[in-house]
Amino acid sequence: MAENIVEIEYNGAVAVVTLNRPNAMNALSVALRASLYQAIKTLDADEAVRVVILTGSGDRAFTAGLDLKELGSTEGALGAANAQGADENPVKAIELCRKPVIGAINGVAITGGFELALACDILIASTNARFADTHARVGIMPGWGLSQKLSRIVGMSRAKELSFTGNFLDAATAERWGLVNHVVAPEELMPLARKMAADIASIDPAFLIDYKALINDGYASNLREGLQTEHEVSSARNAKVRPDQVEARRAEVQARGRSQ
């Protein structure tokens, strides 16, 4: 990957992907988008990887979003960024990744960066993290899902407040609104993300992939359809589980619960 603008660190079944343009607030240039897309696709295909952590370098920015300087000087750059099947669309790659993706939000996540965060399965934020949707202020419509996802997570009126004002949302409020799962001090961000990833990686990988797909498929449908999908999937899957397997796992679950 060109100039290491995306770095991958492997630790057993966990891969940490770091956006590495700290001098540009990790802005999503064409090159960074293409590199991140390829990194996620590679990790999705790697059977040794069970969980991915996505973060940014430094403590100022997760990513400031699309590189506006590049957009303002390159003809057709905006259209390429919105192309749903293009190799420069990392949001689509994260959405289609079969493995859980934890977003470790170390700093600001602005507009396209906010959309990148929303593509992750779980969000953990540093106290330095802030979120903003400045699409309206820049005069660009969102094309990576923010207009649909944000309201489903924080509620319609809160989503409209963020999108219509372009104001920043601090980490504590983001946690209160249900946007992020945890907020911790900057030095605790990656340790918590790694611990959570290790917990997730201890689950059977094939089951984990199927469970993520079940949740995502249901989320993309209405409740009635989602319940029907769950019924069909669970009936087929659970019929293959033997009583001795349940008993063995029950003991493991009980032992783990006592240790927590």
Short mmCIF file of C-alpha atoms in Angstrom, two decimals:
data_model
loop_
_atom_site.label_atom_id
_atom_site.label_comp_id
_atom_site.label_asym_id
_atom_site.label_seq_id
_atom_site.Cartn_x
_atom_site.Cartn_y
_atom_site.Cartn_z
CA MET A 1 0.00 0.00 0.00
CA ALA A 2 1.39 3.34 -1.09
CA GLU A 3 3.49 5.07 1.56
CA ASN A 4 1.91 3.01 4.36
CA ILE A 5 -1.14 5.29 4.42
CA VAL A 6 -3.01 2.28 5.75
CA GLU A 7 -1.19 0.05 8.23
CA ILE A 8 -2.20 -3.46 9.29
CA GLU A 9 -1.01 -5.04 12.51
CA TYR A 10 -1.75 -8.70 13.21
CA ASN A 11 -2.11 -10.07 16.72
CA GLY A 12 -3.36 -13.64 16.56
CA ALA A 13 -6.93 -13.61 15.26
CA VAL A 14 -7.21 -9.82 15.57
CA ALA A 15 -6.09 -7.35 12.90
CA VAL A 16 -5.70 -3.63 13.64
CA VAL A 17 -6.11 -1.33 10.64
CA THR A 18 -4.79 2.21 11.12
CA LEU A 19 -5.48 5.17 8.84
CA ASN A 20 -2.07 6.82 8.60
CA ARG A 21 -2.20 10.38 7.26
CA PRO A 22 -1.83 12.20 10.59
CA ASN A 23 -0.58 15.43 9.01
CA ALA A 24 -3.80 15.57 6.95
CA MET A 25 -6.13 14.54 9.80
CA ASN A 26 -6.25 11.07 8.17
CA ALA A 27 -8.38 12.58 5.39
CA LEU A 28 -9.80 10.06 2.93
CA SER A 29 -7.87 10.78 -0.25
CA VAL A 30 -8.40 8.63 -3.34
CA ALA A 31 -5.26 6.69 -2.45
CA LEU A 32 -6.30 6.16 1.17
CA ARG A 33 -9.79 5.03 0.18
CA ALA A 34 -8.38 2.51 -2.28
CA SER A 35 -5.84 1.23 0.25
CA LEU A 36 -8.43 0.89 3.01
CA TYR A 37 -10.83 -0.88 0.67
CA GLN A 38 -8.12 -3.37 -0.27
CA ALA A 39 -7.07 -3.87 3.36
CA ILE A 40 -10.61 -4.72 4.46
CA LYS A 41 -11.15 -7.06 1.51
CA THR A 42 -7.87 -8.82 2.28
CA LEU A 43 -8.73 -9.28 5.96
CA ASP A 44 -12.23 -10.49 5.12
CA ALA A 45 -10.72 -13.23 2.97
CA ASP A 46 -8.07 -14.18 5.56
CA GLU A 47 -9.44 -17.13 7.52
CA ALA A 48 -6.90 -16.53 10.31
CA VAL A 49 -8.48 -13.14 11.06
CA ARG A 50 -11.68 -13.19 13.14
CA VAL A 51 -12.02 -9.55 14.22
CA VAL A 52 -10.87 -6.23 12.76
CA ILE A 53 -10.17 -3.02 14.71
CA LEU A 54 -10.23 0.21 12.69
CA THR A 55 -8.63 3.37 14.08
CA GLY A 56 -6.69 6.47 13.07
CA SER A 57 -3.11 7.50 13.76
CA GLY A 58 -2.47 10.20 16.33
CA ASP A 59 -4.99 11.57 18.81
CA ARG A 60 -6.55 14.39 16.74
CA ALA A 61 -8.53 12.52 14.10
CA PHE A 62 -10.09 9.18 13.34
CA THR A 63 -10.57 10.75 9.93
CA ALA A 64 -11.67 14.22 8.89
CA GLY A 65 -13.58 12.67 5.98
CA LEU A 66 -13.06 13.09 2.28
CA ASP A 67 -10.00 15.11 1.32
CA LEU A 68 -11.71 18.41 0.42
CA LYS A 69 -8.51 19.87 -1.02
CA GLU A 70 -8.33 16.94 -3.42
CA LEU A 71 -12.05 17.15 -4.23
CA GLY A 72 -11.71 20.83 -5.03
CA SER A 73 -8.88 20.29 -7.48
CA THR A 74 -9.68 16.96 -9.16
CA GLU A 75 -12.45 16.68 -11.76
CA GLY A 76 -14.78 13.74 -11.10
CA ALA A 77 -13.31 12.94 -7.68
CA LEU A 78 -16.64 13.31 -5.90
CA GLY A 79 -18.44 10.98 -8.30
CA ALA A 80 -15.75 8.36 -7.81
CA ALA A 81 -16.09 8.63 -4.04
CA ASN A 82 -19.80 7.89 -4.24
CA ALA A 83 -19.51 4.97 -6.67
CA GLN A 84 -20.99 2.04 -4.79
CA GLY A 85 -18.91 -0.67 -6.45
CA ALA A 86 -15.67 1.25 -6.80
CA ASP A 87 -12.43 0.16 -5.22
CA GLU A 88 -12.17 3.55 -3.50
CA ASN A 89 -15.34 2.96 -1.44
CA PRO A 90 -14.11 1.62 1.93
CA VAL A 91 -17.52 2.02 3.59
CA LYS A 92 -18.97 -0.62 1.28
CA ALA A 93 -16.05 -2.92 2.05
CA ILE A 94 -16.64 -2.58 5.81
CA GLU A 95 -20.38 -3.12 5.40
CA LEU A 96 -19.75 -6.31 3.44
CA CYS A 97 -16.96 -7.59 5.71
CA ARG A 98 -18.11 -10.88 7.25
CA LYS A 99 -15.96 -10.39 10.35
CA PRO A 100 -16.93 -7.96 13.15
CA VAL A 101 -15.29 -4.55 12.77
CA ILE A 102 -14.68 -2.49 15.93
CA GLY A 103 -14.23 1.24 15.34
CA ALA A 104 -11.77 2.71 17.85
CA ILE A 105 -12.55 6.40 17.41
CA ASN A 106 -9.45 8.24 18.60
CA GLY A 107 -10.36 11.77 17.47
CA VAL A 108 -12.75 13.62 15.20
CA ALA A 109 -14.91 11.67 12.74
CA ILE A 110 -16.25 14.25 10.33
CA THR A 111 -18.75 13.77 7.47
CA GLY A 112 -17.24 10.95 5.36
CA GLY A 113 -15.30 9.96 8.48
CA PHE A 114 -18.58 9.85 10.39
CA GLU A 115 -19.96 7.58 7.67
CA LEU A 116 -16.88 5.36 7.96
CA ALA A 117 -17.48 5.06 11.70
CA LEU A 118 -21.15 4.19 11.14
CA ALA A 119 -20.09 1.29 8.92
CA CYS A 120 -18.39 -0.40 11.88
CA ASP A 121 -20.25 -2.96 13.99
CA ILE A 122 -19.20 -1.59 17.39
CA LEU A 123 -17.85 1.85 18.30
CA ILE A 124 -15.54 2.69 21.20
CA ALA A 125 -14.57 6.33 21.60
CA SER A 126 -11.74 8.21 23.23
CA THR A 127 -12.66 11.31 25.18
CA ASN A 128 -10.93 13.13 22.29
CA ALA A 129 -13.53 11.82 19.85
CA ARG A 130 -16.11 14.12 18.30
CA PHE A 131 -18.55 13.48 15.49
CA ALA A 132 -19.91 15.93 12.91
CA ASP A 133 -21.98 15.79 9.75
CA THR A 134 -20.99 18.79 7.64
CA HIS A 135 -22.51 17.59 4.36
CA ALA A 136 -25.00 20.47 4.34
CA ARG A 137 -22.32 23.07 5.05
CA VAL A 138 -20.09 21.76 2.26
CA GLY A 139 -23.08 21.37 -0.10
CA ILE A 140 -22.55 17.65 -0.74
CA MET A 141 -25.23 15.00 -0.20
CA PRO A 142 -24.14 11.93 1.79
CA GLY A 143 -23.56 8.87 -0.38
CA TRP A 144 -22.20 6.36 2.10
CA GLY A 145 -25.31 5.81 4.21
CA LEU A 146 -25.27 8.51 6.88
CA SER A 147 -28.68 9.96 5.97
CA GLN A 148 -30.30 6.57 6.61
CA LYS A 149 -28.18 5.01 9.34
CA LEU A 150 -27.83 7.93 11.76
CA SER A 151 -31.56 8.39 12.37
CA ARG A 152 -31.97 4.66 12.99
CA ILE A 153 -29.31 4.81 15.70
CA VAL A 154 -29.90 8.10 17.53
CA GLY A 155 -33.47 8.92 16.46
CA MET A 156 -34.89 11.13 13.74
CA SER A 157 -34.85 14.49 15.53
CA ARG A 158 -31.31 14.08 16.87
CA ALA A 159 -30.05 13.02 13.45
CA LYS A 160 -31.69 16.04 11.85
CA GLU A 161 -30.17 18.33 14.48
CA LEU A 162 -26.68 17.03 13.71
CA SER A 163 -27.12 17.08 9.94
CA PHE A 164 -28.91 20.43 9.67
CA THR A 165 -26.53 22.32 12.00
CA GLY A 166 -23.22 20.62 11.23
CA ASN A 167 -22.38 20.96 14.92
CA PHE A 168 -19.99 18.62 16.70
CA LEU A 169 -21.20 15.87 19.02
CA ASP A 170 -18.84 15.12 21.91
CA ALA A 171 -18.00 11.58 22.97
CA ALA A 172 -19.99 11.66 26.23
CA THR A 173 -23.16 12.76 24.45
CA ALA A 174 -22.55 10.23 21.68
CA GLU A 175 -22.48 7.51 24.34
CA ARG A 176 -25.64 8.85 25.96
CA TRP A 177 -27.40 8.88 22.61
CA GLY A 178 -26.40 5.27 21.89
CA LEU A 179 -24.02 6.09 19.05
CA VAL A 180 -20.95 4.63 20.80
CA ASN A 181 -20.72 1.72 23.23
CA HIS A 182 -17.99 3.03 25.54
CA VAL A 183 -16.00 6.21 26.13
CA VAL A 184 -12.56 5.94 27.73
CA ALA A 185 -9.41 8.00 28.22
CA PRO A 186 -7.16 8.14 25.13
CA GLU A 187 -4.59 5.76 26.61
CA GLU A 188 -7.32 3.22 27.38
CA LEU A 189 -8.87 3.19 23.90
CA MET A 190 -6.78 0.55 22.16
CA PRO A 191 -6.44 -1.72 25.23
CA LEU A 192 -10.24 -1.82 25.51
CA ALA A 193 -10.64 -2.38 21.76
CA ARG A 194 -8.11 -5.22 21.86
CA LYS A 195 -9.76 -6.82 24.90
CA MET A 196 -13.18 -6.69 23.28
CA ALA A 197 -11.74 -8.06 20.04
CA ALA A 198 -10.12 -10.94 21.95
CA ASP A 199 -13.47 -11.76 23.58
CA ILE A 200 -15.19 -11.78 20.20
CA ALA A 201 -12.39 -13.81 18.61
CA SER A 202 -12.97 -16.58 21.15
CA ILE A 203 -16.34 -17.35 19.54
CA ASP A 204 -16.51 -19.99 16.81
CA PRO A 205 -15.67 -18.01 13.64
CA ALA A 206 -18.24 -19.67 11.37
CA PHE A 207 -20.98 -19.05 13.94
CA LEU A 208 -19.83 -15.44 14.35
CA ILE A 209 -20.05 -14.78 10.62
CA ASP A 210 -23.56 -16.24 10.46
CA TYR A 211 -24.72 -14.32 13.55
CA LYS A 212 -23.45 -11.00 12.18
CA ALA A 213 -25.25 -11.69 8.90
CA LEU A 214 -28.47 -12.52 10.75
CA ILE A 215 -28.38 -9.25 12.73
CA ASN A 216 -27.50 -7.17 9.65
CA ASP A 217 -30.15 -8.78 7.46
CA GLY A 218 -32.81 -8.20 10.11
CA TYR A 219 -31.71 -4.59 10.64
CA ALA A 220 -32.10 -3.92 6.92
CA SER A 221 -35.70 -5.23 6.94
CA ASN A 222 -38.79 -4.52 9.00
CA LEU A 223 -39.47 -6.31 12.30
CA ARG A 224 -41.89 -8.85 10.82
CA GLU A 225 -39.44 -9.85 8.10
CA GLY A 226 -36.54 -9.90 10.55
CA LEU A 227 -38.37 -12.23 12.93
CA GLN A 228 -39.21 -14.56 10.06
CA THR A 229 -35.58 -14.59 8.95
CA GLU A 230 -34.46 -15.38 12.50
CA HIS A 231 -36.99 -18.21 12.74
CA GLU A 232 -35.80 -19.77 9.48
CA VAL A 233 -32.10 -19.44 10.30
CA SER A 234 -32.40 -20.66 13.90
CA SER A 235 -34.63 -23.62 12.98
CA ALA A 236 -32.13 -24.85 10.42
CA ARG A 237 -29.04 -24.15 12.51
CA ASN A 238 -30.24 -25.31 15.94
CA ALA A 239 -31.55 -28.60 14.61
CA LYS A 240 -27.92 -29.61 14.03
CA VAL A 241 -26.76 -28.90 17.60
CA ARG A 242 -26.30 -32.02 19.75
CA PRO A 243 -27.29 -32.09 23.46
CA ASP A 244 -23.73 -32.98 24.51
CA GLN A 245 -22.44 -29.87 22.72
CA VAL A 246 -24.92 -27.70 24.61
CA GLU A 247 -23.90 -29.25 27.92
CA ALA A 248 -20.19 -28.72 27.28
CA ARG A 249 -20.71 -25.13 26.28
CA ARG A 250 -23.03 -24.49 29.22
CA ALA A 251 -20.23 -25.38 31.60
CA GLU A 252 -17.84 -23.08 29.75
CA VAL A 253 -20.32 -20.20 29.84
CA GLN A 254 -20.92 -20.67 33.57
CA ALA A 255 -17.18 -20.75 34.30
CA ARG A 256 -16.62 -17.62 32.25
CA GLY A 257 -19.49 -15.85 33.97
CA ARG A 258 -18.05 -16.59 37.41
CA SER A 259 -14.71 -15.10 36.35
CA GLN A 260 -16.18 -11.79 35.19
#
